[in-house]
Amino acid sequence: MTVTTPQGFRSAGIAVGLKSTGKPDLALVVNDGPAPASAVVFTTNRAQANPILWSRKVAQNGPVRAVILNSGGANCFTGDFGYETTKLTAEAVARELQDPTADHVLVCSTGLIGTGDQTFRDKIVNNVPQLTAALSSDDTTAPAAILTTDSVEKTEVHEGAGWTIGAMAKGAGMLAPGLATMLVVITTDALLDGDALDRALRVATGASFDRLDSDGCMSTNDQVTLLASGASGVTPDEAEFAAALAGVCDSLASQLQADAEGASHDIDIEVRGAASIEDGMEVGRSIARNNLFKAAIFGNDPNWGRVLAAIGTTEAAFDPYQVDVSFNGVRLCHAGAPDRPVEDCDLTPRRTHVMLDLFSGEHTVTIRTNDLTHDYVHENSAYSS
Amino acid sequence: MTVTTPQGFRSAGIAVGLKSTGKPDLALVVNDGPAPASAVVFTTNRAQANPILWSRKVAQNGPVRAVILNSGGANCFTGDFGYETTKLTAEAVARELQDPTADHVLVCSTGLIGTGDQTFRDKIVNNVPQLTAALSSDDTTAPAAILTTDSVEKTEVHEGAGWTIGAMAKGAGMLAPGLATMLVVITTDALLDGDALDRALRVATGASFDRLDSDGCMSTNDQVTLLASGASGVTPDEAEFAAALAGVCDSLASQLQADAEGASHDIDIEVRGAASIEDGMEVGRSIARNNLFKAAIFGNDPNWGRVLAAIGTTEAAFDPYQVDVSFNGVRLCHAGAPDRPVEDCDLTPRRTHVMLDLFSGEHTVTIRTNDLTHDYVHENSAYSS
């Protein structure tokens, strides 16, 4: 159980033929209340898929009743026909749920951009009755149905005092700030209003998904949805709920990092001594997006020179000749010069910790990324074929 | 002949053991006048190698008399010792040339960051007499001595009306705006002052090297030097000279692109209809730096969706749903929807042309890049070992 661990939710996942493998590819999460509330964050990419265009409107219409998600096609840049497909999908869900309007139904899609033809539409819309018929309050099938190139399901549960949070996520590439290429649905039976949910969600995603930068590529389809049913009748302390939600998002971000396409190292870049959070983010991302650094990690080479070359392109406050750089706890560069020999550092473990101290302030930011590998190139050069 | 094609120059290249292969790794270009003038542009990376720190001062001291260049070690982040090495190198050159001051001697280094120990110093400084003894006005050995992972020498010559330009370059990776990872020396026997050279050089590099973005990584050691001897006695029309210089730089940039590490496609991204040059640059670079796009090209996949996803992260003026995208002359996306089938497009040739029209203005900018290949990952994961 995941999104149905909290009371007041049903979900389902079925196969409708969008994936050539025949694996499940259509999921639905329904919020049965009794006090539905919701918050949603979307990709900041200006190139937005039809489900994003639709769901942005839905998010402004009050509590979301249901989220339908498909893998096997992004329905992005598919023109007016694609937008109509999204609308027809939401309408089909509303009809089956006997909700008077489709305006409370979010739609999420993931897969190849440009995919969204008549066949795609028919497979989704015509199978909504079968999907709603499969809804269950102890469902375990939804998390698999949203996966694309993911190798494992990503789920998380948090047990509060009389309330719970459940979550599922998909994402394995195109992971970058402003969110990753990911779809996330988080449910809770806590009794909270939309404003409280929105505050908690923005803080949580800002500290988790927005600091995950696997390959520097931002998606057109990202959507993170938080649904509250109120079914527990318990209103948690807002800070306590926010901390729990942040923990759930952090866990999911870590799972996304660990399953990133083709990666052989999960790299946490910890930037200490930053003058501001923004500076720490900029410095961390400049490293996370540097292909030479990423390829070096793949080769188990603690190439601190590439770290310094990367951060030198930023406008953050620091003196490049006063920075310390450590790999897996071994300080290799001190004050702009070699410190310990690189042979002292072992990069063979998958988990990799790069720490740099800018000596410019009190802020610390950790950016999660992955290495650049042959498998990454292979998976992303052969994806659409 | 290259940098010695113009009158008034001598050059040399020798092997001093910096490269483990035993290949030539130390070069010198001397401007014998009679009317020496010079202009230099440097990397904009804040992490700057010792040769850059030294050469920035030299560039302000009036005409450059000589440029000494080594491959096999960047002398970057090597502390005060490394800076002293650069200074001793310049002093050794000045001594051998019987120039009263080292302040007219530029130093360029390229290779691994963090490399610059006593052995590195000795191999360079102690061999300067041998290097100057090898100087010749019909030298052909210098271009090879500045190469690192390059597979071919990069040179260019332009014949004007009574004056000539000669040039040599090195660079095969870490190629990104604000210059590439490259060292370039350009010579001319035209009679021009430093201000005229500087104006022409900035225009030429802005339209060539600054639009080359092979892998998004900016170097710590880049330096482009233009030396004029005045030996022809001819002062060309400034616009004519500037055009010729731009042509030389454009040819070198194209040669750098063609020799980029591990690349299997040379990709010209032509952005039309941009509201400004800056917009066109930002849009072009966002594509050139998108690993998913670059991997797709490696797989001969004309993935126009990744082009749109990339440009959606920019702040340039355009409507993502009004953009056209063509690959090798075949329009695959029109007004935010699929146009011709991707099967109509053949990406097997090495030369790849991606054209997008933003329909937002009159400016056109072409950014040169390369694909992301297994060989790129291999070369850059094994480079320092």
XYZ file of C-alpha atoms in Angstrom, chain B residues 115-306:
192
model
C 49.661 19.547 -12.536
C 52.622 21.845 -11.974
C 55.249 20.421 -9.642
C 59.029 20.841 -9.574
C 59.503 18.298 -12.365
C 56.987 20.159 -14.547
C 58.853 23.418 -13.860
C 62.265 21.983 -14.590
C 61.226 20.398 -17.854
C 59.944 23.734 -19.134
C 62.382 26.266 -17.706
C 65.526 24.248 -18.297
C 64.583 23.598 -21.920
C 63.886 27.167 -22.943
C 67.411 27.594 -24.397
C 66.868 24.506 -26.556
C 63.481 25.889 -27.613
C 64.788 29.301 -28.613
C 67.673 27.655 -30.455
C 65.097 25.851 -32.584
C 63.293 29.036 -33.611
C 62.828 29.368 -37.340
C 60.971 31.651 -39.715
C 59.796 28.649 -41.724
C 58.910 26.446 -38.768
C 56.288 23.741 -39.052
C 56.731 22.122 -35.630
C 54.862 24.500 -33.307
C 51.259 23.429 -34.044
C 51.880 19.836 -32.958
C 53.517 20.858 -29.690
C 50.377 22.505 -28.300
C 48.048 19.543 -28.842
C 46.641 17.466 -25.967
C 43.945 14.960 -26.862
C 43.634 16.509 -30.315
C 43.952 14.051 -33.173
C 45.025 16.589 -35.786
C 46.826 19.922 -35.994
C 44.570 22.950 -36.457
C 45.970 25.720 -38.609
C 44.723 28.375 -40.985
C 46.222 30.938 -43.324
C 44.643 33.937 -45.041
C 46.314 35.831 -47.844
C 45.364 39.506 -48.010
C 46.515 42.185 -50.440
C 50.144 42.426 -49.420
C 49.571 41.066 -45.917
C 48.782 37.652 -44.451
C 47.326 36.024 -41.367
C 48.552 32.687 -39.974
C 47.108 30.773 -37.061
C 47.364 27.627 -34.981
C 44.964 26.233 -32.376
C 44.553 23.344 -30.012
C 41.348 22.108 -28.447
C 39.398 18.885 -28.396
C 37.127 19.009 -25.378
C 35.932 21.309 -22.618
C 34.757 23.435 -25.496
C 32.291 26.047 -24.362
C 31.515 29.707 -24.707
C 33.741 32.159 -22.977
C 36.046 30.407 -24.860
C 36.561 26.744 -25.565
C 39.418 24.683 -23.976
C 41.765 25.976 -26.429
C 44.875 27.904 -27.062
C 45.120 29.943 -30.211
C 47.964 32.027 -31.602
C 47.260 34.179 -34.634
C 49.946 36.169 -36.396
C 49.825 38.828 -39.079
C 52.351 40.983 -40.829
C 49.776 43.710 -41.333
C 50.682 47.088 -39.885
C 47.997 47.708 -37.279
C 47.983 49.098 -33.767
C 46.830 47.278 -30.648
C 43.441 48.990 -30.544
C 42.595 47.935 -34.085
C 43.765 44.398 -33.347
C 41.704 44.286 -30.166
C 38.518 45.425 -31.886
C 38.926 42.896 -34.673
C 39.822 40.076 -32.306
C 36.829 40.554 -30.001
C 34.397 40.580 -32.898
C 36.026 37.517 -34.433
C 36.126 35.436 -31.235
C 32.577 36.466 -30.282
C 31.272 35.063 -33.563
C 33.406 31.925 -33.629
C 34.944 30.419 -30.484
C 32.230 31.856 -28.241
C 29.632 30.033 -30.338
C 31.375 26.703 -30.059
C 29.905 24.656 -27.214
C 31.035 21.082 -27.595
C 30.317 19.913 -24.049
C 29.219 22.890 -21.974
C 32.432 22.890 -19.971
C 34.481 26.078 -19.755
C 38.231 25.944 -19.405
C 40.525 27.601 -16.880
C 43.345 28.134 -19.379
C 41.898 29.575 -22.584
C 43.805 32.247 -24.353
C 43.572 33.641 -27.884
C 46.480 35.837 -28.887
C 46.776 37.994 -31.975
C 50.245 39.283 -32.813
C 51.015 41.804 -35.550
C 54.578 42.411 -36.747
C 53.984 45.194 -39.235
C 56.620 43.525 -41.398
C 54.567 43.816 -44.590
C 54.429 47.587 -44.217
C 50.804 47.399 -45.380
C 47.930 48.724 -43.289
C 44.800 46.979 -44.515
C 41.348 48.488 -44.427
C 40.129 47.745 -40.905
C 36.867 46.147 -42.006
C 38.686 44.007 -44.534
C 41.168 42.850 -41.912
C 38.385 42.172 -39.418
C 36.520 40.062 -41.951
C 39.640 38.075 -42.761
C 40.377 37.523 -39.086
C 36.781 36.422 -38.493
C 37.159 33.933 -41.324
C 40.354 32.518 -39.815
C 38.721 32.147 -36.373
C 35.631 30.586 -37.904
C 37.772 28.010 -39.691
C 39.655 27.170 -36.500
C 36.374 26.851 -34.549
C 35.098 24.482 -37.212
C 38.303 22.434 -36.963
C 37.973 22.278 -33.173
C 34.382 21.077 -33.519
C 35.389 18.425 -36.048
C 38.047 17.064 -33.678
C 35.968 17.172 -30.465
C 36.675 14.266 -28.146
C 34.713 11.172 -29.018
C 32.182 12.962 -31.189
C 30.425 11.160 -34.032
C 28.350 14.146 -35.221
C 29.266 17.792 -35.759
C 26.027 19.635 -35.057
C 25.303 23.148 -36.266
C 22.299 24.544 -34.404
C 20.901 27.409 -36.429
C 18.472 29.579 -34.497
C 16.463 31.830 -36.813
C 13.877 34.450 -36.016
C 15.434 35.427 -32.686
C 14.481 38.758 -31.150
C 18.170 39.445 -30.431
C 21.603 37.883 -30.831
C 21.564 37.183 -27.077
C 18.268 35.302 -27.368
C 19.620 33.265 -30.248
C 22.766 32.432 -28.279
C 20.767 31.409 -25.180
C 18.416 29.210 -27.183
C 21.211 27.610 -29.182
C 23.288 26.904 -26.100
C 20.366 25.388 -24.206
C 20.149 22.776 -26.955
C 23.918 22.339 -27.262
C 24.103 21.591 -23.530
C 21.164 19.190 -23.344
C 22.546 15.712 -22.790
C 19.334 14.002 -23.867
C 19.394 15.852 -27.188
C 23.084 15.108 -27.656
C 22.636 11.408 -26.891
C 19.704 11.232 -29.301
C 21.843 12.607 -32.133
C 24.450 9.953 -31.364
C 21.638 7.420 -31.872
C 20.680 9.078 -35.198
C 17.356 9.998 -33.586
C 15.986 13.396 -34.714
C 14.328 13.932 -31.336
C 12.719 17.324 -31.824
C 10.848 16.962 -28.524
C 14.138 17.242 -26.675
